[in-house]
mmCIF file of C-alpha atoms in Angstrom:
data_model
loop_
_atom_site.group_PDB
_atom_site.id
_atom_site.type_symbol
_atom_site.label_atom_id
_atom_site.label_comp_id
_atom_site.label_asym_id
_atom_site.label_seq_id
_atom_site.Cartn_x
_atom_site.Cartn_y
_atom_site.Cartn_z
ATOM 1 C CA UNK A 1 183.923 -120.699 -66.402
ATOM 2 C CA UNK A 2 183.548 -123.501 -68.554
ATOM 3 C CA UNK A 3 185.580 -123.445 -72.342
ATOM 4 C CA UNK A 4 182.106 -123.929 -74.430
ATOM 5 C CA UNK A 5 182.043 -123.279 -78.213
ATOM 6 C CA UNK A 6 182.764 -122.827 -81.440
ATOM 7 C CA UNK A 7 187.177 -122.776 -82.488
ATOM 8 C CA UNK A 8 186.815 -120.168 -84.922
ATOM 9 C CA UNK A 9 190.261 -119.654 -85.264
ATOM 10 C CA UNK A 10 190.814 -123.674 -85.486
ATOM 11 C CA UNK A 11 188.084 -123.632 -88.548
ATOM 12 C CA UNK A 12 190.032 -120.807 -90.250
ATOM 13 C CA UNK A 13 193.124 -122.575 -89.862
ATOM 14 C CA UNK A 14 191.742 -125.477 -91.077
ATOM 15 C CA UNK A 15 190.081 -123.517 -94.202
ATOM 16 C CA UNK A 16 193.623 -121.991 -94.989
ATOM 17 C CA UNK A 17 195.247 -125.172 -94.975
ATOM 18 C CA UNK A 18 192.581 -126.448 -97.649
ATOM 19 C CA UNK A 19 193.030 -123.501 -99.503
ATOM 20 C CA UNK A 20 196.844 -124.248 -99.663
ATOM 21 C CA UNK A 21 196.713 -127.585 -100.676
ATOM 22 C CA UNK A 22 194.121 -126.440 -103.610
ATOM 23 C CA UNK A 23 196.576 -123.681 -104.530
ATOM 24 C CA UNK A 24 193.749 -120.782 -104.803
ATOM 25 C CA UNK A 25 193.346 -117.640 -103.753
ATOM 26 C CA UNK A 26 190.789 -116.510 -101.265
ATOM 27 C CA UNK A 27 189.540 -114.519 -103.576
ATOM 28 C CA UNK A 28 188.866 -117.803 -105.114
ATOM 29 C CA UNK A 29 187.414 -119.557 -102.075
ATOM 30 C CA UNK A 30 184.731 -116.381 -102.671
ATOM 31 C CA UNK A 31 184.052 -116.929 -106.122
ATOM 32 C CA UNK A 32 183.623 -121.219 -105.239
ATOM 33 C CA UNK A 33 181.971 -120.868 -101.877
ATOM 34 C CA UNK A 34 179.961 -118.063 -102.866
ATOM 35 C CA UNK A 35 181.240 -116.542 -98.841
ATOM 36 C CA UNK A 36 182.054 -113.061 -99.573
ATOM 37 C CA UNK A 37 186.012 -112.111 -99.647
ATOM 38 C CA UNK A 38 184.615 -109.440 -96.886
ATOM 39 C CA UNK A 39 183.582 -112.840 -94.576
ATOM 40 C CA UNK A 40 186.523 -114.653 -95.517
ATOM 41 C CA UNK A 41 188.638 -111.568 -94.375
ATOM 42 C CA UNK A 42 186.836 -110.771 -91.254
ATOM 43 C CA UNK A 43 186.979 -114.769 -90.064
ATOM 44 C CA UNK A 44 190.675 -114.715 -90.620
ATOM 45 C CA UNK A 45 190.438 -111.733 -87.720
ATOM 46 C CA UNK A 46 188.232 -113.927 -85.649
ATOM 47 C CA UNK A 47 185.314 -113.661 -86.606
ATOM 48 C CA UNK A 48 182.919 -116.375 -86.202
ATOM 49 C CA UNK A 49 181.069 -117.395 -89.338
ATOM 50 C CA UNK A 50 177.268 -117.189 -89.840
ATOM 51 C CA UNK A 51 175.580 -120.924 -89.831
ATOM 52 C CA UNK A 52 175.983 -120.222 -93.739
ATOM 53 C CA UNK A 53 178.716 -119.498 -93.823
ATOM 54 C CA UNK A 54 180.004 -122.181 -91.784
ATOM 55 C CA UNK A 55 177.849 -124.730 -93.717
ATOM 56 C CA UNK A 56 179.124 -123.180 -97.675
ATOM 57 C CA UNK A 57 182.866 -123.350 -95.682
ATOM 58 C CA UNK A 58 182.465 -126.674 -94.636
ATOM 59 C CA UNK A 59 181.084 -128.469 -97.347
ATOM 60 C CA UNK A 60 183.995 -126.983 -99.663
ATOM 61 C CA UNK A 61 186.606 -127.845 -97.529
ATOM 62 C CA UNK A 62 185.030 -131.811 -96.735
ATOM 63 C CA UNK A 63 185.647 -130.538 -92.885
ATOM 64 C CA UNK A 64 183.627 -131.409 -90.352
ATOM 65 C CA UNK A 65 182.576 -129.060 -88.089
ATOM 66 C CA UNK A 66 181.960 -130.808 -85.139
ATOM 67 C CA UNK A 67 185.514 -131.208 -85.203
ATOM 68 C CA UNK A 68 185.379 -127.696 -84.326
ATOM 69 C CA UNK A 69 182.659 -127.840 -81.453
ATOM 70 C CA UNK A 70 184.442 -127.182 -77.823
ATOM 71 C CA UNK A 71 182.685 -128.556 -74.746
ATOM 72 C CA UNK A 72 184.210 -128.751 -71.498
ATOM 73 C CA UNK A 73 181.362 -129.163 -69.533
ATOM 74 C CA UNK A 74 181.072 -132.858 -70.548
ATOM 75 C CA UNK A 75 183.056 -135.422 -69.594
ATOM 76 C CA UNK A 76 183.433 -137.368 -72.956
ATOM 77 C CA UNK A 77 185.541 -139.990 -74.644
ATOM 78 C CA UNK A 78 188.027 -138.581 -77.725
ATOM 79 C CA UNK A 79 190.180 -140.610 -80.060
ATOM 80 C CA UNK A 80 193.960 -139.534 -79.689
ATOM 81 C CA UNK A 81 194.949 -136.747 -81.337
ATOM 82 C CA UNK A 82 198.137 -138.552 -82.954
ATOM 83 C CA UNK A 83 195.792 -141.485 -83.837
ATOM 84 C CA UNK A 84 193.922 -139.619 -86.429
ATOM 85 C CA UNK A 85 196.262 -137.808 -87.665
ATOM 86 C CA UNK A 86 198.012 -141.586 -88.529
ATOM 87 C CA UNK A 87 194.786 -142.483 -90.027
ATOM 88 C CA UNK A 88 194.424 -139.213 -92.311
ATOM 89 C CA UNK A 89 198.227 -139.192 -93.210
ATOM 90 C CA UNK A 90 198.204 -142.504 -94.555
ATOM 91 C CA UNK A 91 194.690 -142.002 -96.361
ATOM 92 C CA UNK A 92 196.515 -139.074 -98.409
ATOM 93 C CA UNK A 93 196.698 -139.990 -101.963
ATOM 94 C CA UNK A 94 199.249 -137.361 -102.278
ATOM 95 C CA UNK A 95 201.717 -139.253 -100.083
ATOM 96 C CA UNK A 96 203.118 -142.806 -100.588
ATOM 97 C CA UNK A 97 203.779 -145.126 -97.583
ATOM 98 C CA UNK A 98 207.314 -144.103 -96.632
ATOM 99 C CA UNK A 99 206.644 -140.280 -97.066
ATOM 100 C CA UNK A 100 203.272 -140.716 -94.346
ATOM 101 C CA UNK A 101 205.403 -142.544 -91.962
ATOM 102 C CA UNK A 102 208.006 -140.182 -91.809
ATOM 103 C CA UNK A 103 205.756 -137.164 -91.715
ATOM 104 C CA UNK A 104 204.214 -139.851 -88.477
ATOM 105 C CA UNK A 105 207.516 -139.804 -87.008
ATOM 106 C CA UNK A 106 208.328 -136.284 -86.948
ATOM 107 C CA UNK A 107 204.760 -135.058 -86.085
ATOM 108 C CA UNK A 108 205.042 -137.196 -83.217
ATOM 109 C CA UNK A 109 208.484 -136.387 -81.692
ATOM 110 C CA UNK A 110 206.946 -133.127 -81.724
ATOM 111 C CA UNK A 111 203.597 -133.329 -80.440
ATOM 112 C CA UNK A 112 205.564 -135.387 -77.477
ATOM 113 C CA UNK A 113 207.394 -132.392 -76.880
ATOM 114 C CA UNK A 114 204.645 -129.862 -76.745
ATOM 115 C CA UNK A 115 201.700 -131.253 -75.075
ATOM 116 C CA UNK A 116 200.225 -130.244 -71.716
ATOM 117 C CA UNK A 117 201.288 -132.711 -68.527
ATOM 118 C CA UNK A 118 205.104 -133.394 -70.435
ATOM 119 C CA UNK A 119 207.417 -135.065 -68.232
#
């Protein structure tokens, strides 16, 4: 059986990280996006958003929804996870170069320890 579809849990986790970075409540997310608080609650419980909700939240959080689409039925090349993380950390205006390098080093160590097929 293939694993194809939308990773709603991952999308919600990314939304939550954005919300935390902005230091706002879920109620404020609802106000800013026009998405009801009850819809956000349901998403937090693992329910998938409808297309209008998905679009509104993705725009608000500057998230590319393609990053949360899972398609194991096709063999395709994807960028290395650590390379993507490194680029994002180095581009983060909230981190200086040294802080980005430190986070990169910690994440690299944890990733290598926890990834599938290690050893």
